[in-house]
Amino acid sequence: MEKILFVGAGNMAEGIIAGLIKDNMYESHDIYIDEALETRRKLMEYRYRVSVHDNQFAGYSVIVLAIRPQDFADVVKKLKGKIDKETIILSVCAGIDLAQMERDFGAEHKIVRVMTNVLIEVKHGYSAACINQNIQDQDKVIIQKICDALGQTEFIPESLFNEFTAFSCAGPAYVIYFLNAMIDAGV
């Protein structure tokens, strides 16, 4: 079984971890977290029985960057040169494209960018994934397995990423706000 490391254990990471464990795609002992906030780290250990990693970044099949865009540069400094070339770097970090990740981590790495939408909590979401040239077919199977824990997955070219985000993420969010406003007005 693959070992997976989540750098950042906030809401997005928790949603993915919960889906992976619930669907028996990963056992909790194969999931590791790297989280700076001690309270969050302890909550995730208690809630999902995941392990806190030991500051070694080699040996993981996948490293998921579930961080805020403003934390990306610090995470790169922490990870650069410590990740195996066979490890898939999967980013759910908004606004960080493949070219930037290849520049920062090295073009030889397997890199995938994923965008989820608002329906992942009920497992009816769609995730878009775009991959760099180093991703092999067997890597796509692993990526699909992780993303399918949230709903369905579509591999798209990065040139369509903004359109996917607008149509699948921002658009439904505005509809939800609109419906909530109608409900409030009706009440």
PDB file of C-alpha atoms in Angstrom:
ATOM      1  CA  MET A   1       0.000   0.000   0.000  1.00  0.00           C
ATOM      2  CA  GLU A   2       1.173   3.509  -0.732  1.00  0.00           C
ATOM      3  CA  LYS A   3       2.084   5.900   2.063  1.00  0.00           C
ATOM      4  CA  ILE A   4       0.621   9.375   1.724  1.00  0.00           C
ATOM      5  CA  LEU A   5       1.733  12.563   3.487  1.00  0.00           C
ATOM      6  CA  PHE A   6      -0.450  15.638   3.867  1.00  0.00           C
ATOM      7  CA  VAL A   7       1.522  18.836   4.336  1.00  0.00           C
ATOM      8  CA  GLY A   8      -1.105  20.941   6.034  1.00  0.00           C
ATOM      9  CA  ALA A   9      -3.992  19.305   7.872  1.00  0.00           C
ATOM     10  CA  GLY A  10      -6.722  21.921   7.561  1.00  0.00           C
ATOM     11  CA  ASN A  11     -10.258  21.529   6.251  1.00  0.00           C
ATOM     12  CA  MET A  12      -9.254  20.484   2.719  1.00  0.00           C
ATOM     13  CA  ALA A  13      -6.823  17.851   3.968  1.00  0.00           C
ATOM     14  CA  GLU A  14      -9.388  16.621   6.473  1.00  0.00           C
ATOM     15  CA  GLY A  15     -12.020  16.264   3.741  1.00  0.00           C
ATOM     16  CA  ILE A  16      -9.663  14.184   1.622  1.00  0.00           C
ATOM     17  CA  ILE A  17      -8.433  12.088   4.561  1.00  0.00           C
ATOM     18  CA  ALA A  18     -11.991  11.407   5.737  1.00  0.00           C
ATOM     19  CA  GLY A  19     -12.970  10.268   2.231  1.00  0.00           C
ATOM     20  CA  LEU A  20      -9.919   8.042   1.845  1.00  0.00           C
ATOM     21  CA  ILE A  21     -10.520   6.295   5.156  1.00  0.00           C
ATOM     22  CA  LYS A  22     -14.308   6.065   4.788  1.00  0.00           C
ATOM     23  CA  ASP A  23     -13.999   4.460   1.351  1.00  0.00           C
ATOM     24  CA  ASN A  24     -11.235   2.107   2.565  1.00  0.00           C
ATOM     25  CA  MET A  25      -8.878   3.489  -0.065  1.00  0.00           C
ATOM     26  CA  TYR A  26      -6.167   3.999   2.545  1.00  0.00           C
ATOM     27  CA  GLU A  27      -5.762   2.703   6.061  1.00  0.00           C
ATOM     28  CA  SER A  28      -5.198   5.375   8.675  1.00  0.00           C
ATOM     29  CA  HIS A  29      -1.733   3.931   9.434  1.00  0.00           C
ATOM     30  CA  ASP A  30      -0.712   4.704   5.817  1.00  0.00           C
ATOM     31  CA  ILE A  31      -1.671   8.388   6.156  1.00  0.00           C
ATOM     32  CA  TYR A  32       0.720  10.894   7.687  1.00  0.00           C
ATOM     33  CA  ILE A  33       0.331  14.590   8.410  1.00  0.00           C
ATOM     34  CA  ASP A  34       2.731  17.494   8.733  1.00  0.00           C
ATOM     35  CA  GLU A  35       0.834  20.239  10.539  1.00  0.00           C
ATOM     36  CA  ALA A  36       2.332  23.238  12.329  1.00  0.00           C
ATOM     37  CA  LEU A  37      -0.592  23.834  14.707  1.00  0.00           C
ATOM     38  CA  GLU A  38      -0.365  21.436  17.614  1.00  0.00           C
ATOM     39  CA  THR A  39      -4.093  21.558  18.413  1.00  0.00           C
ATOM     40  CA  ARG A  40      -4.988  20.707  14.815  1.00  0.00           C
ATOM     41  CA  ARG A  41      -2.358  17.958  14.694  1.00  0.00           C
ATOM     42  CA  LYS A  42      -3.723  16.355  17.874  1.00  0.00           C
ATOM     43  CA  LEU A  43      -7.307  16.623  16.626  1.00  0.00           C
ATOM     44  CA  MET A  44      -6.410  14.843  13.368  1.00  0.00           C
ATOM     45  CA  GLU A  45      -4.490  12.139  15.246  1.00  0.00           C
ATOM     46  CA  TYR A  46      -7.454  11.576  17.546  1.00  0.00           C
ATOM     47  CA  ARG A  47     -10.200  11.815  14.937  1.00  0.00           C
ATOM     48  CA  TYR A  48      -8.606   9.768  12.127  1.00  0.00           C
ATOM     49  CA  ARG A  49      -5.781   7.862  13.844  1.00  0.00           C
ATOM     50  CA  VAL A  50      -3.287   9.247  11.308  1.00  0.00           C
ATOM     51  CA  SER A  51       0.394   9.522  12.132  1.00  0.00           C
ATOM     52  CA  VAL A  52       2.503  12.619  12.470  1.00  0.00           C
ATOM     53  CA  HIS A  53       5.458  12.252  10.152  1.00  0.00           C
ATOM     54  CA  ASP A  54       9.031  12.283  11.445  1.00  0.00           C
ATOM     55  CA  ASN A  55      10.491  15.117   9.287  1.00  0.00           C
ATOM     56  CA  GLN A  56      11.673  12.635   6.667  1.00  0.00           C
ATOM     57  CA  PHE A  57      10.105  13.381   3.295  1.00  0.00           C
ATOM     58  CA  ALA A  58      11.471  10.365   1.425  1.00  0.00           C
ATOM     59  CA  GLY A  59       9.528   7.104   1.151  1.00  0.00           C
ATOM     60  CA  TYR A  60       6.074   8.500   0.450  1.00  0.00           C
ATOM     61  CA  SER A  61       4.151   7.580  -2.694  1.00  0.00           C
ATOM     62  CA  VAL A  62       2.263  10.884  -2.600  1.00  0.00           C
ATOM     63  CA  ILE A  63       2.818  14.192  -0.846  1.00  0.00           C
ATOM     64  CA  VAL A  64      -0.322  16.332  -0.811  1.00  0.00           C
ATOM     65  CA  LEU A  65       0.248  20.067  -0.472  1.00  0.00           C
ATOM     66  CA  ALA A  66      -2.934  21.131   1.322  1.00  0.00           C
ATOM     67  CA  ILE A  67      -1.721  24.583   2.231  1.00  0.00           C
ATOM     68  CA  ARG A  68      -2.624  28.221   1.686  1.00  0.00           C
ATOM     69  CA  PRO A  69      -0.964  29.939  -1.287  1.00  0.00           C
ATOM     70  CA  GLN A  70       0.844  32.349   1.035  1.00  0.00           C
ATOM     71  CA  ASP A  71       2.519  29.363   2.756  1.00  0.00           C
ATOM     72  CA  PHE A  72       3.761  27.793  -0.482  1.00  0.00           C
ATOM     73  CA  ALA A  73       7.257  29.371  -0.485  1.00  0.00           C
ATOM     74  CA  ASP A  74       7.941  28.214   3.088  1.00  0.00           C
ATOM     75  CA  VAL A  75       6.810  24.686   2.276  1.00  0.00           C
ATOM     76  CA  VAL A  76       9.059  24.598  -0.803  1.00  0.00           C
ATOM     77  CA  LYS A  77      12.053  25.550   1.376  1.00  0.00           C
ATOM     78  CA  LYS A  78      11.142  22.778   3.797  1.00  0.00           C
ATOM     79  CA  LEU A  79      10.709  20.078   1.098  1.00  0.00           C
ATOM     80  CA  LYS A  80      13.099  21.018  -1.706  1.00  0.00           C
ATOM     81  CA  GLY A  81      15.735  18.366  -2.293  1.00  0.00           C
ATOM     82  CA  LYS A  82      14.135  15.958   0.202  1.00  0.00           C
ATOM     83  CA  ILE A  83      11.484  14.348  -2.022  1.00  0.00           C
ATOM     84  CA  ASP A  84      12.098  11.216  -4.092  1.00  0.00           C
ATOM     85  CA  LYS A  85      11.676  11.720  -7.833  1.00  0.00           C
ATOM     86  CA  GLU A  86       9.138   8.881  -7.875  1.00  0.00           C
ATOM     87  CA  THR A  87       6.947  10.609  -5.279  1.00  0.00           C
ATOM     88  CA  ILE A  88       3.873  12.321  -6.693  1.00  0.00           C
ATOM     89  CA  ILE A  89       3.548  15.932  -5.516  1.00  0.00           C
ATOM     90  CA  LEU A  90      -0.185  16.656  -5.508  1.00  0.00           C
ATOM     91  CA  SER A  91      -1.161  20.262  -4.846  1.00  0.00           C
ATOM     92  CA  VAL A  92      -4.596  21.544  -3.888  1.00  0.00           C
ATOM     93  CA  CYS A  93      -3.034  24.959  -3.304  1.00  0.00           C
ATOM     94  CA  ALA A  94      -5.036  27.523  -5.281  1.00  0.00           C
ATOM     95  CA  GLY A  95      -3.205  29.705  -7.757  1.00  0.00           C
ATOM     96  CA  ILE A  96       0.047  27.735  -7.895  1.00  0.00           C
ATOM     97  CA  ASP A  97       0.436  26.361 -11.417  1.00  0.00           C
ATOM     98  CA  LEU A  98       2.487  23.441 -12.720  1.00  0.00           C
ATOM     99  CA  ALA A  99       5.218  25.705 -14.102  1.00  0.00           C
ATOM    100  CA  GLN A 100       5.807  27.309 -10.710  1.00  0.00           C
ATOM    101  CA  MET A 101       5.892  23.938  -8.955  1.00  0.00           C
ATOM    102  CA  GLU A 102       8.356  22.589 -11.535  1.00  0.00           C
ATOM    103  CA  ARG A 103      10.563  25.670 -11.074  1.00  0.00           C
ATOM    104  CA  ASP A 104      10.440  25.399  -7.296  1.00  0.00           C
ATOM    105  CA  PHE A 105      10.703  21.618  -6.826  1.00  0.00           C
ATOM    106  CA  GLY A 106      12.491  20.689 -10.067  1.00  0.00           C
ATOM    107  CA  ALA A 107      11.171  19.731 -13.495  1.00  0.00           C
ATOM    108  CA  GLU A 108      12.106  16.077 -12.924  1.00  0.00           C
ATOM    109  CA  HIS A 109       9.384  15.620 -10.283  1.00  0.00           C
ATOM    110  CA  LYS A 110       5.934  14.103 -10.804  1.00  0.00           C
ATOM    111  CA  ILE A 111       3.548  16.989 -10.212  1.00  0.00           C
ATOM    112  CA  VAL A 112      -0.234  17.216 -10.303  1.00  0.00           C
ATOM    113  CA  ARG A 113      -2.496  20.166  -9.615  1.00  0.00           C
ATOM    114  CA  VAL A 114      -6.002  19.459  -8.329  1.00  0.00           C
ATOM    115  CA  MET A 115      -9.019  21.734  -7.943  1.00  0.00           C
ATOM    116  CA  THR A 116     -12.020  20.467  -6.005  1.00  0.00           C
ATOM    117  CA  ASN A 117     -15.446  22.044  -5.690  1.00  0.00           C
ATOM    118  CA  VAL A 118     -17.977  22.771  -2.965  1.00  0.00           C
ATOM    119  CA  LEU A 119     -19.755  19.423  -3.174  1.00  0.00           C
ATOM    120  CA  ILE A 120     -16.858  17.311  -1.876  1.00  0.00           C
ATOM    121  CA  GLU A 121     -18.300  17.192   1.632  1.00  0.00           C
ATOM    122  CA  VAL A 122     -21.227  15.132   0.362  1.00  0.00           C
ATOM    123  CA  LYS A 123     -19.030  13.181  -2.055  1.00  0.00           C
ATOM    124  CA  HIS A 124     -20.780  14.541  -5.122  1.00  0.00           C
ATOM    125  CA  GLY A 125     -18.030  16.923  -6.090  1.00  0.00           C
ATOM    126  CA  TYR A 126     -15.952  16.979  -9.208  1.00  0.00           C
ATOM    127  CA  SER A 127     -12.225  17.426  -9.049  1.00  0.00           C
ATOM    128  CA  ALA A 128     -10.125  18.590 -11.962  1.00  0.00           C
ATOM    129  CA  ALA A 129      -6.570  17.321 -12.177  1.00  0.00           C
ATOM    130  CA  CYS A 130      -3.829  18.466 -14.504  1.00  0.00           C
ATOM    131  CA  ILE A 131      -0.521  16.656 -14.640  1.00  0.00           C
ATOM    132  CA  ASN A 132       2.987  17.342 -15.813  1.00  0.00           C
ATOM    133  CA  GLN A 133       4.869  15.237 -18.346  1.00  0.00           C
ATOM    134  CA  ASN A 134       6.450  13.001 -15.671  1.00  0.00           C
ATOM    135  CA  ILE A 135       3.175  11.433 -14.542  1.00  0.00           C
ATOM    136  CA  GLN A 136       2.820   7.858 -15.811  1.00  0.00           C
ATOM    137  CA  ASP A 137      -0.374   5.818 -16.244  1.00  0.00           C
ATOM    138  CA  GLN A 138       0.167   4.014 -12.913  1.00  0.00           C
ATOM    139  CA  ASP A 139       0.510   7.436 -11.237  1.00  0.00           C
ATOM    140  CA  LYS A 140      -2.821   8.532 -12.714  1.00  0.00           C
ATOM    141  CA  VAL A 141      -4.448   5.522 -11.058  1.00  0.00           C
ATOM    142  CA  ILE A 142      -3.161   6.704  -7.653  1.00  0.00           C
ATOM    143  CA  ILE A 143      -4.235  10.298  -8.343  1.00  0.00           C
ATOM    144  CA  GLN A 144      -7.680   9.113  -9.425  1.00  0.00           C
ATOM    145  CA  LYS A 145      -7.991   7.003  -6.270  1.00  0.00           C
ATOM    146  CA  ILE A 146      -7.234   9.995  -4.045  1.00  0.00           C
ATOM    147  CA  CYS A 147      -9.508  12.402  -5.908  1.00  0.00           C
ATOM    148  CA  ASP A 148     -12.346   9.897  -6.191  1.00  0.00           C
ATOM    149  CA  ALA A 149     -12.555   9.915  -2.390  1.00  0.00           C
ATOM    150  CA  LEU A 150     -14.211  13.313  -2.931  1.00  0.00           C
ATOM    151  CA  GLY A 151     -16.515  12.421  -5.800  1.00  0.00           C
ATOM    152  CA  GLN A 152     -15.517  12.167  -9.442  1.00  0.00           C
ATOM    153  CA  THR A 153     -12.329  13.193 -11.202  1.00  0.00           C
ATOM    154  CA  GLU A 154     -11.602  14.624 -14.610  1.00  0.00           C
ATOM    155  CA  PHE A 155      -8.099  15.014 -16.022  1.00  0.00           C
ATOM    156  CA  ILE A 156      -7.988  18.270 -17.962  1.00  0.00           C
ATOM    157  CA  PRO A 157      -5.281  20.403 -19.556  1.00  0.00           C
ATOM    158  CA  GLU A 158      -4.093  23.222 -17.335  1.00  0.00           C
ATOM    159  CA  SER A 159      -5.279  25.731 -19.939  1.00  0.00           C
ATOM    160  CA  LEU A 160      -8.857  24.867 -18.839  1.00  0.00           C
ATOM    161  CA  PHE A 161      -8.189  25.165 -15.115  1.00  0.00           C
ATOM    162  CA  ASN A 162      -9.548  28.696 -14.730  1.00  0.00           C
ATOM    163  CA  GLU A 163     -12.699  27.794 -16.637  1.00  0.00           C
ATOM    164  CA  PHE A 164     -13.217  24.710 -14.486  1.00  0.00           C
ATOM    165  CA  THR A 165     -12.749  26.810 -11.348  1.00  0.00           C
ATOM    166  CA  ALA A 166     -15.251  29.435 -12.495  1.00  0.00           C
ATOM    167  CA  PHE A 167     -17.853  26.933 -13.683  1.00  0.00           C
ATOM    168  CA  SER A 168     -17.516  24.220 -11.063  1.00  0.00           C
ATOM    169  CA  CYS A 169     -16.332  26.071  -7.968  1.00  0.00           C
ATOM    170  CA  ALA A 170     -17.179  29.757  -7.948  1.00  0.00           C
ATOM    171  CA  GLY A 171     -20.422  29.381  -9.919  1.00  0.00           C
ATOM    172  CA  PRO A 172     -22.099  26.892  -7.561  1.00  0.00           C
ATOM    173  CA  ALA A 173     -20.931  28.922  -4.556  1.00  0.00           C
ATOM    174  CA  TYR A 174     -22.752  31.991  -5.896  1.00  0.00           C
ATOM    175  CA  VAL A 175     -25.887  29.902  -6.467  1.00  0.00           C
ATOM    176  CA  ILE A 176     -25.693  28.696  -2.860  1.00  0.00           C
ATOM    177  CA  TYR A 177     -25.380  32.300  -1.629  1.00  0.00           C
ATOM    178  CA  PHE A 178     -28.347  33.256  -3.803  1.00  0.00           C
ATOM    179  CA  LEU A 179     -30.469  30.377  -2.448  1.00  0.00           C
ATOM    180  CA  ASN A 180     -29.530  31.267   1.134  1.00  0.00           C
ATOM    181  CA  ALA A 181     -30.563  34.874   0.488  1.00  0.00           C
ATOM    182  CA  MET A 182     -33.917  33.697  -0.905  1.00  0.00           C
ATOM    183  CA  ILE A 183     -34.459  31.458   2.119  1.00  0.00           C
ATOM    184  CA  ASP A 184     -33.605  34.322   4.485  1.00  0.00           C
ATOM    185  CA  ALA A 185     -35.948  36.657   2.593  1.00  0.00           C
ATOM    186  CA  GLY A 186     -38.726  34.051   2.749  1.00  0.00           C
ATOM    187  CA  VAL A 187     -38.305  33.605   6.478  1.00  0.00           C
TER     188      VAL A 187
END
